[in-house]
CSV table of N, CA and C in Angstrom, one decimal:
chain,number,residue,atom,x,y,z
S,1,MET,N,78.0,138.9,80.3
S,1,MET,CA,79.0,138.3,80.8
S,1,MET,C,80.4,139.0,80.7
S,2,VAL,N,81.2,139.4,81.3
S,2,VAL,CA,81.9,140.3,81.5
S,2,VAL,C,83.1,139.9,80.1
S,3,ARG,N,83.1,140.7,78.9
S,3,ARG,CA,84.3,140.4,78.1
S,3,ARG,C,85.9,140.7,78.1
S,4,GLY,N,86.5,140.1,77.7
S,4,GLY,CA,87.8,140.6,78.1
S,4,GLY,C,88.7,139.4,78.3
S,5,SER,N,89.8,139.4,78.6
S,5,SER,CA,90.8,138.3,78.8
S,5,SER,C,90.5,137.9,80.0
S,6,LEU,N,91.0,136.1,79.8
S,6,LEU,CA,91.1,135.5,81.4
S,6,LEU,C,92.0,135.3,82.1
S,7,LEU,N,93.5,136.2,81.3
S,7,LEU,CA,94.5,136.2,82.1
S,7,LEU,C,94.8,136.7,83.6
S,8,PRO,N,93.8,138.0,83.7
S,8,PRO,CA,93.7,138.5,85.1
S,8,PRO,C,93.4,138.0,86.0
S,9,LEU,N,91.8,137.1,85.8
S,9,LEU,CA,91.1,136.4,86.7
S,9,LEU,C,92.3,135.3,87.2
S,10,LEU,N,92.8,134.7,85.9
S,10,LEU,CA,93.7,133.1,86.0
S,10,LEU,C,94.9,133.7,87.1
S,11,ALA,N,95.3,134.9,86.8
S,11,ALA,CA,96.4,135.3,87.7
S,11,ALA,C,95.9,135.4,89.3
S,12,TRP,N,94.6,136.2,89.2
S,12,TRP,CA,94.5,136.2,90.8
S,12,TRP,C,94.1,134.9,91.4
S,13,ALA,N,93.3,134.3,90.5
S,13,ALA,CA,93.2,132.6,91.4
S,13,ALA,C,94.5,132.0,91.8
S,14,GLY,N,95.7,132.1,90.7
S,14,GLY,CA,96.9,131.5,90.8
S,14,GLY,C,97.6,132.1,91.8
S,15,ILE,N,97.7,133.3,92.1
S,15,ILE,CA,97.8,133.9,93.8
S,15,ILE,C,97.2,133.6,95.1
S,16,ALA,N,96.2,133.2,94.9
S,16,ALA,CA,95.3,133.3,95.8
S,16,ALA,C,95.8,131.9,96.4
S,17,CYS,N,96.2,130.4,95.4
S,17,CYS,CA,96.1,129.5,95.3
S,17,CYS,C,97.6,129.3,96.6
S,18,CYS,N,98.5,129.8,95.9
S,18,CYS,CA,99.8,130.0,96.2
S,18,CYS,C,100.1,130.5,97.6
S,19,VAL,N,99.2,131.8,98.0
S,19,VAL,CA,98.9,132.7,99.0
S,19,VAL,C,98.0,131.3,99.8
S,20,TYR,N,97.4,130.6,99.5
S,20,TYR,CA,96.9,129.7,100.5
S,20,TYR,C,97.6,128.3,101.3
S,21,PHE,N,98.3,127.9,100.1
S,21,PHE,CA,99.4,127.0,100.5
S,21,PHE,C,100.5,127.2,101.2
S,22,VAL,N,100.8,128.3,101.1
S,22,VAL,CA,102.4,128.9,100.9
S,22,VAL,C,101.9,129.5,102.7
S,23,TYR,N,100.9,130.2,103.0
S,23,TYR,CA,100.7,131.0,104.1
S,23,TYR,C,99.9,130.3,105.1
S,24,ASP,N,98.6,130.9,104.8
S,24,ASP,CA,97.7,130.4,105.5
S,24,ASP,C,96.3,130.5,104.7
S,25,PRO,N,95.3,130.1,105.1
S,25,PRO,CA,94.2,130.2,104.5
S,25,PRO,C,93.3,132.1,104.7
S,26,VAL,N,93.3,132.4,106.0
S,26,VAL,CA,93.3,133.7,106.5
S,26,VAL,C,93.9,135.0,105.3
S,27,ALA,N,95.4,134.3,104.9
S,27,ALA,CA,96.0,135.5,103.8
S,27,ALA,C,95.1,135.4,102.9
S,28,ALA,N,94.5,134.0,102.0
S,28,ALA,CA,94.2,134.3,100.9
S,28,ALA,C,93.0,135.0,101.0
S,29,MET,N,92.5,134.2,101.9
S,29,MET,CA,91.1,135.5,102.6
S,29,MET,C,91.1,137.2,102.2
S,30,VAL,N,92.4,137.5,103.1
S,30,VAL,CA,92.2,138.9,103.3
S,30,VAL,C,92.6,139.2,101.8
S,31,LEU,N,93.3,138.4,100.7
S,31,LEU,CA,93.3,139.1,99.4
S,31,LEU,C,92.2,139.3,98.8
S,32,GLY,N,91.0,138.1,99.0
S,32,GLY,CA,90.2,138.1,98.3
S,32,GLY,C,89.2,139.2,98.6
S,33,GLY,N,89.6,139.8,100.2
S,33,GLY,CA,88.7,140.7,100.8
S,33,GLY,C,89.0,141.9,100.1
S,34,LEU,N,90.6,142.4,99.5
S,34,LEU,CA,91.2,143.1,99.3
S,34,LEU,C,90.3,143.6,97.6
S,35,LEU,N,90.5,142.3,96.7
S,35,LEU,CA,89.9,142.5,95.6
S,35,LEU,C,88.2,142.9,95.8
S,36,ALA,N,87.7,142.1,96.2
S,36,ALA,CA,86.3,142.4,96.3
S,36,ALA,C,86.2,144.4,96.8
S,37,LEU,N,86.8,144.6,98.0
S,37,LEU,CA,86.7,146.0,98.6
S,37,LEU,C,87.2,146.8,97.1
S,38,SER,N,88.1,146.9,96.2
S,38,SER,CA,88.3,147.5,95.3
S,38,SER,C,87.1,147.5,94.2
S,39,PHE,N,86.4,146.1,94.3
S,39,PHE,CA,85.4,146.4,93.3
S,39,PHE,C,84.2,147.1,93.6
S,40,LEU,N,83.7,146.9,95.2
S,40,LEU,CA,82.8,147.7,95.6
S,40,LEU,C,83.1,149.4,95.7
S,41,VAL,N,84.4,149.4,95.6
S,41,VAL,CA,84.7,150.9,95.4
S,41,VAL,C,84.4,151.2,94.3
S,42,GLY,N,85.1,150.7,93.1
S,42,GLY,CA,84.8,150.9,91.9
S,42,GLY,C,83.4,151.2,91.3
S,43,PHE,N,82.8,150.0,91.9
S,43,PHE,CA,81.2,150.0,91.4
S,43,PHE,C,80.3,151.6,92.2
S,44,GLY,N,81.0,151.6,93.9
S,44,GLY,CA,80.0,152.8,94.2
S,44,GLY,C,80.3,154.1,93.6
S,45,LEU,N,81.8,154.5,92.9
S,45,LEU,CA,82.1,155.2,92.5
S,45,LEU,C,81.3,155.7,90.9
S,46,ARG,N,81.3,154.6,90.3
S,46,ARG,CA,80.5,154.6,89.0
S,46,ARG,C,79.1,154.9,89.3
S,47,ARG,N,78.6,154.1,90.3
S,47,ARG,CA,76.8,154.6,90.8
S,47,ARG,C,76.9,156.1,90.7
S,48,ARG,N,78.0,156.6,91.7
S,48,ARG,CA,77.7,158.1,91.9
S,48,ARG,C,77.8,159.4,90.8
S,49,ALA,N,78.7,158.3,89.8
S,49,ALA,CA,78.5,159.2,88.5
S,49,ALA,C,77.3,159.1,87.4
S,50,ARG,N,76.4,158.1,88.0
S,50,ARG,CA,75.3,158.0,87.4
S,50,ARG,C,75.0,157.1,86.0
S,51,HIS,N,76.1,156.1,86.3
S,51,HIS,CA,76.1,155.1,85.0
S,51,HIS,C,74.8,154.1,85.7
S,52,SER,N,74.5,153.1,84.7
S,52,SER,CA,73.6,152.3,84.9
S,52,SER,C,74.1,151.0,85.9
S,53,VAL,N,73.6,150.2,86.6
S,53,VAL,CA,73.7,149.6,87.0
S,53,VAL,C,74.7,148.3,86.7
S,54,ARG,N,74.5,147.7,85.2
S,54,ARG,CA,75.3,147.2,84.5
S,54,ARG,C,76.1,147.6,84.3
S,55,ARG,N,76.8,148.7,83.5
S,55,ARG,CA,77.7,149.7,82.9
S,55,ARG,C,78.7,150.2,84.6
S,56,SER,N,78.5,150.4,85.6
S,56,SER,CA,78.6,150.0,87.3
S,56,SER,C,79.6,148.5,87.0
S,57,LEU,N,78.7,147.5,86.7
S,57,LEU,CA,79.6,146.4,87.3
S,57,LEU,C,80.6,146.4,86.2
S,58,TYR,N,80.6,146.4,84.9
S,58,TYR,CA,81.2,145.6,83.6
S,58,TYR,C,82.4,146.8,84.0
S,59,GLY,N,82.2,147.8,84.4
S,59,GLY,CA,83.5,148.9,84.3
S,59,GLY,C,84.1,149.0,85.8
S,60,ALA,N,83.3,148.1,86.8
S,60,ALA,CA,84.0,147.9,88.2
S,60,ALA,C,85.1,146.6,88.0
S,61,MET,N,84.5,145.8,87.2
S,61,MET,CA,85.4,144.6,87.2
S,61,MET,C,86.4,144.9,86.1
S,62,GLY,N,86.2,145.5,85.0
S,62,GLY,CA,87.2,145.8,84.7
S,62,GLY,C,88.8,146.5,84.8
S,63,GLY,N,88.0,147.5,85.6
S,63,GLY,CA,88.6,148.6,86.3
S,63,GLY,C,89.8,147.8,87.5
S,64,VAL,N,89.2,147.0,88.0
S,64,VAL,CA,89.8,146.3,89.1
S,64,VAL,C,90.6,145.3,88.5
S,65,LEU,N,90.5,144.9,87.8
S,65,LEU,CA,91.4,143.6,87.0
S,65,LEU,C,92.5,144.6,86.1
S,66,ASP,N,92.4,145.3,85.4
S,66,ASP,CA,92.9,146.1,84.7
S,66,ASP,C,94.3,146.5,85.6
S,67,LYS,N,93.9,147.5,86.6
S,67,LYS,CA,94.8,148.1,87.6
S,67,LYS,C,95.4,147.2,88.0
S,68,SER,N,94.8,145.4,88.9
S,68,SER,CA,95.7,144.7,89.4
S,68,SER,C,96.7,144.0,88.2
S,69,MET,N,96.3,144.4,87.1
S,69,MET,CA,97.6,144.1,86.3
S,69,MET,C,98.9,144.3,85.9
S,70,ALA,N,98.6,145.9,86.4
S,70,ALA,CA,99.7,147.1,85.7
S,70,ALA,C,101.1,146.4,86.4
S,71,GLY,N,101.2,146.0,87.2
S,71,GLY,CA,102.5,145.6,88.0
S,71,GLY,C,103.1,144.3,87.5
S,72,PHE,N,102.3,143.3,86.3
S,72,PHE,CA,102.9,142.4,85.8
S,72,PHE,C,103.4,142.9,84.8
């Protein structure tokens, strides 16, 4: 299990819910797609750096959540 604060996950979920109700379900899917794309890029970069799969998963998730909360 990924260790750390649940604040970034709760913030992403809250933003996605607001976008879903205010704009459109498609906009919420685009937001989720951007999060997934960021995760996949981070995972790929860590695998290219020869990290293990487990370390790449943890690092990619932590990196995406850390960078996404930088503006708050």
